[in-house]
C-alpha angles and dihedrals in degrees: 000000000000119000117204097228106019101047128226115003111351108255090229094052128079121271116241117262093228135068126209126208119182112204105199094169091060090048092052092050093045094047104037104025099073093043093052091060108018096152140352114282118251107251112216124191116190128192114238114249110226116228116257108241116197116229092243090062089057092050094253116146108230089213093058105092095197094051092046091049090053090047091051091049090051091048090050091050089051089050091053091047090052090051089053092049090049092052091047091050090052091054091047091051092053092046095050093048091048091047092057090057095045096049092045094236092170094063094045092048093048090054089053091047091051091051091046091054093045103036103019098248132064124180140196120196114209115202138158104263125203115190115225112274094013131110093204121097125195136173116264130182116213131184113258123190116231087229088068095057121087116200129200104282091207092064118097094188133030090248090060095056109124098179141009133187137199117233111228133185 
């Protein structure tokens, strides 16, 4: 199709009967999109471990039996509080992992990833959602098009943005 001296498709020759269009954006979305969000992340909540403070650091004499007994009671209470925090963290971990499935976070995230690959920016808006007729609220991330976000027009760079708004209809 390329002639050495006359360029692309000799003007005297016949034009091909087919047309080719290479869609690199589609290829990027099809190749990279699923691998960027293959599955929901595993949320992990851990209870904080309190530091172990020796009795000497608190000014307690190790030879005083009453002070040591009080110190041991305090340490045991802290141990029980840590066990409660650990159980609470376990429940929160299960809830957060369940919530990602129920709110279909994978689909919403893939929409944002597709827009990020095509347009350069993809957004998720996380709000407290309350289903109609329910008293329970839970966090939910929804896809938000970058066209619906208005940034501070006085800002030259993203770091300088003082306010932003979401356009709603």
